[in-house]
PDB file of C-alpha atoms in Angstrom:
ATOM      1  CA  UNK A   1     155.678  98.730  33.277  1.00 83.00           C
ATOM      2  CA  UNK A   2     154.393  98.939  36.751  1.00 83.00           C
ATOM      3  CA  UNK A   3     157.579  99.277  39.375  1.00 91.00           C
ATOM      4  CA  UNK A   4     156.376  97.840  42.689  1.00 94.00           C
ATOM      5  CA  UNK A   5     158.095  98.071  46.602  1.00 97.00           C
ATOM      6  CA  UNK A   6     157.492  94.389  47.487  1.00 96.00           C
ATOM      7  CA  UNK A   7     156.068  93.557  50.944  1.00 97.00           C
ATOM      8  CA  UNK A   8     155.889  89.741  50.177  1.00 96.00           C
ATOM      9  CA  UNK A   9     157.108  87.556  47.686  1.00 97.00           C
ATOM     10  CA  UNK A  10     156.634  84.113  47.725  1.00 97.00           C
ATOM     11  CA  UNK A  11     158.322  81.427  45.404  1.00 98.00           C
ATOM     12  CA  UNK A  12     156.676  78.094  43.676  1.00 97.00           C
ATOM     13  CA  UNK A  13     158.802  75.228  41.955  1.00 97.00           C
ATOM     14  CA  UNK A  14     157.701  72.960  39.179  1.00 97.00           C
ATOM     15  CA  UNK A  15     159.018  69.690  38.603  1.00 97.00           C
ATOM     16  CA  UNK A  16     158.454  66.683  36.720  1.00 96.00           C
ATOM     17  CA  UNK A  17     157.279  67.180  32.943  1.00 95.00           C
ATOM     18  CA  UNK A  18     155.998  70.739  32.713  1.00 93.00           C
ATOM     19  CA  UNK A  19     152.045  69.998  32.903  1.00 95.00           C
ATOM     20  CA  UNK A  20     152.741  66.658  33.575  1.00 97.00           C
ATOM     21  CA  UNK A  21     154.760  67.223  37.049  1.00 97.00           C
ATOM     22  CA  UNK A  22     154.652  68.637  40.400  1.00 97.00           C
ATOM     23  CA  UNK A  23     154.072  72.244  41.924  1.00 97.00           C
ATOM     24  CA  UNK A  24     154.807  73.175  45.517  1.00 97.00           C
ATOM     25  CA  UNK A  25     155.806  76.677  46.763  1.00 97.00           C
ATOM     26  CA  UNK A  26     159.104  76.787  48.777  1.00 97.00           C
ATOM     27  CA  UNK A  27     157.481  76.692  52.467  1.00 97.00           C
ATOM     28  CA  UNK A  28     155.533  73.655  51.200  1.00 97.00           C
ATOM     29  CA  UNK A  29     152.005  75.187  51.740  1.00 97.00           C
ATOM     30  CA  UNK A  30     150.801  73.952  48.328  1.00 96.00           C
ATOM     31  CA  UNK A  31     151.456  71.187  46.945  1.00 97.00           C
ATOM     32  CA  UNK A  32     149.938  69.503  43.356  1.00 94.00           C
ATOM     33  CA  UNK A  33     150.670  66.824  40.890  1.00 97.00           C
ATOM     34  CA  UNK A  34     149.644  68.575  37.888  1.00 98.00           C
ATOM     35  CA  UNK A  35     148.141  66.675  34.802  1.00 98.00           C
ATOM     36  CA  UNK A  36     146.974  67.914  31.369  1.00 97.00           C
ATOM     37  CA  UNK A  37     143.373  68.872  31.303  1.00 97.00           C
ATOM     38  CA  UNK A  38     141.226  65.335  29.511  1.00 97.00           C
ATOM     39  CA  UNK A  39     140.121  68.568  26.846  1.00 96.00           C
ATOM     40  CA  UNK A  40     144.165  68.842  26.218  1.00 95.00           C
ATOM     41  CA  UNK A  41     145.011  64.999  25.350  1.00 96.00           C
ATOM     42  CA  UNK A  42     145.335  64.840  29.068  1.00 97.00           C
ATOM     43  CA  UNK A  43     144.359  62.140  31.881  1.00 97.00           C
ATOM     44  CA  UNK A  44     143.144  65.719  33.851  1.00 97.00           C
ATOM     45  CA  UNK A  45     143.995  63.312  36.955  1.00 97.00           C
ATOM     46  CA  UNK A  46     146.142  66.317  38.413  1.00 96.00           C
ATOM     47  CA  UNK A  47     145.956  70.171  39.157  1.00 97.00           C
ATOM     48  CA  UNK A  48     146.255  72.281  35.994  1.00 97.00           C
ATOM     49  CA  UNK A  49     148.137  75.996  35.697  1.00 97.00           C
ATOM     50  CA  UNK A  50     144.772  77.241  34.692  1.00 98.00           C
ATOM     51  CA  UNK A  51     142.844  76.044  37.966  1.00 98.00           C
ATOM     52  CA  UNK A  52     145.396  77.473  39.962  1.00 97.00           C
ATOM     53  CA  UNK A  53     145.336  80.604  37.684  1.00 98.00           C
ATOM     54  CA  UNK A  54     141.610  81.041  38.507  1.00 98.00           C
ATOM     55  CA  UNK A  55     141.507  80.561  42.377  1.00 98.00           C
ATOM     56  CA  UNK A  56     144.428  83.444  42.484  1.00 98.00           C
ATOM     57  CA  UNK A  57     142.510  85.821  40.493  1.00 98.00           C
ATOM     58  CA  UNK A  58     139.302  84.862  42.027  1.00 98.00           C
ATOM     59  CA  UNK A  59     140.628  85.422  45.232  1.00 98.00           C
ATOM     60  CA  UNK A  60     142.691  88.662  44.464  1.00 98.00           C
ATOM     61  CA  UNK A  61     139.849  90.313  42.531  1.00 98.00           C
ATOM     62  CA  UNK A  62     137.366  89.426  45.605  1.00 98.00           C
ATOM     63  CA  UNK A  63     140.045  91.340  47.789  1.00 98.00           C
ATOM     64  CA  UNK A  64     140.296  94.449  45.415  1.00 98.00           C
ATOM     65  CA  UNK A  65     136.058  94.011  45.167  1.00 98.00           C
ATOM     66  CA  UNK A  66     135.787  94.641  48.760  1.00 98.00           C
ATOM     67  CA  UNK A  67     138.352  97.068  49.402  1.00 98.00           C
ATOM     68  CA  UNK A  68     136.473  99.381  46.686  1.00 98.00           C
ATOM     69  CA  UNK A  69     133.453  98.609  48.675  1.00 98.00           C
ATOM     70  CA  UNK A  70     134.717  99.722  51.800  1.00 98.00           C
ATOM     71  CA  UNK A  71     136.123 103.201  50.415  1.00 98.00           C
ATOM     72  CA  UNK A  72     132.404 103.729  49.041  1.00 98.00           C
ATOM     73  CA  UNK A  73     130.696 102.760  51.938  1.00 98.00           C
ATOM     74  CA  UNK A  74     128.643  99.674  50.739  1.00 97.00           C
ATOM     75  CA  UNK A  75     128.136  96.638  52.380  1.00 96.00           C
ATOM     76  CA  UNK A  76     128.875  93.354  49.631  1.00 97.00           C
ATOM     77  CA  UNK A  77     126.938  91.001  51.836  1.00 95.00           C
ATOM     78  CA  UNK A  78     127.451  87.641  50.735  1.00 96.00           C
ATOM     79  CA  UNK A  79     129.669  88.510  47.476  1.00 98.00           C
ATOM     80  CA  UNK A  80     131.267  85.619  45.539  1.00 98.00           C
ATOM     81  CA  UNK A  81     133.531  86.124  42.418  1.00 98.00           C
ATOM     82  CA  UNK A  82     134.717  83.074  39.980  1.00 98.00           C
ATOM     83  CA  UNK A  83     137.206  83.385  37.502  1.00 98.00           C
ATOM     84  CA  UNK A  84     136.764  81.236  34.102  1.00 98.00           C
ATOM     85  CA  UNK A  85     139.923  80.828  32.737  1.00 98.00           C
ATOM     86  CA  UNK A  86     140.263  79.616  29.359  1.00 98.00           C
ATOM     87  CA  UNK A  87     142.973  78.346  26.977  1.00 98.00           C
ATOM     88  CA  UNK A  88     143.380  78.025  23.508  1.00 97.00           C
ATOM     89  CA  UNK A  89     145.538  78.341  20.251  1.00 95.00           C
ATOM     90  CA  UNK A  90     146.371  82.094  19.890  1.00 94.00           C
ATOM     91  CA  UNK A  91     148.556  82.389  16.240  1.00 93.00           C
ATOM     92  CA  UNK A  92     151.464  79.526  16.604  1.00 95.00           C
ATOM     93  CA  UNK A  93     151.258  79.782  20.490  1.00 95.00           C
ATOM     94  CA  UNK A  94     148.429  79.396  23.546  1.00 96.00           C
ATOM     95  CA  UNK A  95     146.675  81.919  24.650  1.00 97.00           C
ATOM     96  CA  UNK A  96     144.684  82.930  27.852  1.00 98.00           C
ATOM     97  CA  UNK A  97     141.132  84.495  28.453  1.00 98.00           C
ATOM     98  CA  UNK A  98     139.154  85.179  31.763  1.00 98.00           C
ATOM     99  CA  UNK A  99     136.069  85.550  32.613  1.00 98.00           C
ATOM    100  CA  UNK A 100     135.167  87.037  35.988  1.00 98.00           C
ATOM    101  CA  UNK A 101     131.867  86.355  37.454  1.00 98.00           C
ATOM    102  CA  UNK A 102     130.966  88.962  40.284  1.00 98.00           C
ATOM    103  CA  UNK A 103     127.837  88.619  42.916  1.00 98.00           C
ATOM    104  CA  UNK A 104     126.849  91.100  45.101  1.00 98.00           C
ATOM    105  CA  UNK A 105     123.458  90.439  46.288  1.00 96.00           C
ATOM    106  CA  UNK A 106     122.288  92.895  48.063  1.00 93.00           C
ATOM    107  CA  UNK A 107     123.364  95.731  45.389  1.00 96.00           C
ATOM    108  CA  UNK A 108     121.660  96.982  42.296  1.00 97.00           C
ATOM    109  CA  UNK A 109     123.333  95.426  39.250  1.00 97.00           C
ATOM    110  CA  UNK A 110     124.329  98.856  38.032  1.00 97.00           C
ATOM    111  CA  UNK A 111     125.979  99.373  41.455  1.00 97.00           C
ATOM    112  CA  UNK A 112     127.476  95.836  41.372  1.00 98.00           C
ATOM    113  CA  UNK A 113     129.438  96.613  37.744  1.00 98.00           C
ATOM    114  CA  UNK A 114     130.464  99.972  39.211  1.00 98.00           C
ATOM    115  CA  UNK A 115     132.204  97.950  41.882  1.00 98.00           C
ATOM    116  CA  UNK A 116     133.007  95.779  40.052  1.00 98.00           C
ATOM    117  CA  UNK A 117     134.721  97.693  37.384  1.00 98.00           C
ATOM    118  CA  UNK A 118     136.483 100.112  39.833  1.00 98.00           C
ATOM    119  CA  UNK A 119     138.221  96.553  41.468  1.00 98.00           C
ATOM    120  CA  UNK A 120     139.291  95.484  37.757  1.00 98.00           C
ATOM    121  CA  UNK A 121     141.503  98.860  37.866  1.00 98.00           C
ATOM    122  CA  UNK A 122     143.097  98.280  41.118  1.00 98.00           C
ATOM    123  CA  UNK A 123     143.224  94.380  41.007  1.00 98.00           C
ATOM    124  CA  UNK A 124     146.917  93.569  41.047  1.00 97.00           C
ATOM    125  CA  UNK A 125     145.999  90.458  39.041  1.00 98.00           C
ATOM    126  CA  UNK A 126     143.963  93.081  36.854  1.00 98.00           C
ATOM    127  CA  UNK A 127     146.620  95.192  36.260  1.00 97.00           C
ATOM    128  CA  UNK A 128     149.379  92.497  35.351  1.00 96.00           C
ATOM    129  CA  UNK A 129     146.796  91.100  32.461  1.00 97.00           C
ATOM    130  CA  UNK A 130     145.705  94.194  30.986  1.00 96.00           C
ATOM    131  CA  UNK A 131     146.909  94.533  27.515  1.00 95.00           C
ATOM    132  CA  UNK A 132     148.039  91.161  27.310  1.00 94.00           C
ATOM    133  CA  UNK A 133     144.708  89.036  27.613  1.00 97.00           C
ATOM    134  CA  UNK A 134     141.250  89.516  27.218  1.00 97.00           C
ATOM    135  CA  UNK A 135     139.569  89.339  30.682  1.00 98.00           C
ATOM    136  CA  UNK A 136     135.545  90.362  30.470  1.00 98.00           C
ATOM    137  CA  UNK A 137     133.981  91.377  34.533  1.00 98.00           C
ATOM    138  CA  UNK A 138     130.539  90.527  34.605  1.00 98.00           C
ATOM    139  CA  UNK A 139     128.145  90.884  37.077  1.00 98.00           C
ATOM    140  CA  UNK A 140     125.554  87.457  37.584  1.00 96.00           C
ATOM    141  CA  UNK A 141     122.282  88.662  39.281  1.00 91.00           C
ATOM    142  CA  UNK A 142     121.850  86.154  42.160  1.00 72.00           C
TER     143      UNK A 142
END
């Protein structure tokens, strides 16, 4: 287990039936009616955990991308990463699987995955899903 010395914690509440209910984070900055996905038995006329799992890693793997970048002196240009996030029966349960997308333009693929690989160690989203989920980085040619 990874021990941490927090510098920010921040706190969401959901409310409502589970998937079928409300998520807002205590300083009311977000704020969602959730709704099971239409592929789930859902109306999908709401927010889903898995969307808002993807634009967190997304985001936090783009932040690890170009911190790696900037201790190895490359410029990402105009880098994009999406996060696929799937779910699906795993034994009796649900399970979760990502799919990162990386983009760096300007780089040779080979340099790209290098990047791209080094963020996936450093990623704090990375590191709290390894072992537990199967999350593939690939890098799309632009």
């Amino acid at each position: 287990m990874i021990e941490i010395e927090p510098v920010y914690t921040t706190e969401a509440i959901a409310t409502g039936a589970g998937r079928n209910g409300h998520v807002q984070t205590a300083d009311g900055r977000l704020s969602f009616d959730l709704a099971i996905p239409q592929e789930m038995g859902g109306s999908g006329e709401g927010a889903n955990p898995e969307q808002l799992f993807a634009a967190g890693y997304a985001a936090c793997f783009h932040s690890a991308l170009q911190m790696v970048a900037r201790h190895a002196h490359k410029d990402l240009g105009d880098s994009s990463v999406g996060a696929q996030v799937s779910i699906g029966k795993a034994g009796e349960g649900f399970g979760l699987a990502v799919t990162l997308e990386v983009v760096i333009p300007d780089l040779p693929h080979d340099e790209a995955q290098q990047l791209a690989n080094q963020a996936h160690q450093v990623c704090p989203y990375s590191n709290a899903t390894r072992g537990n989920i199967r999350v593939d980085v690939v890098v799309v040619d632009d």
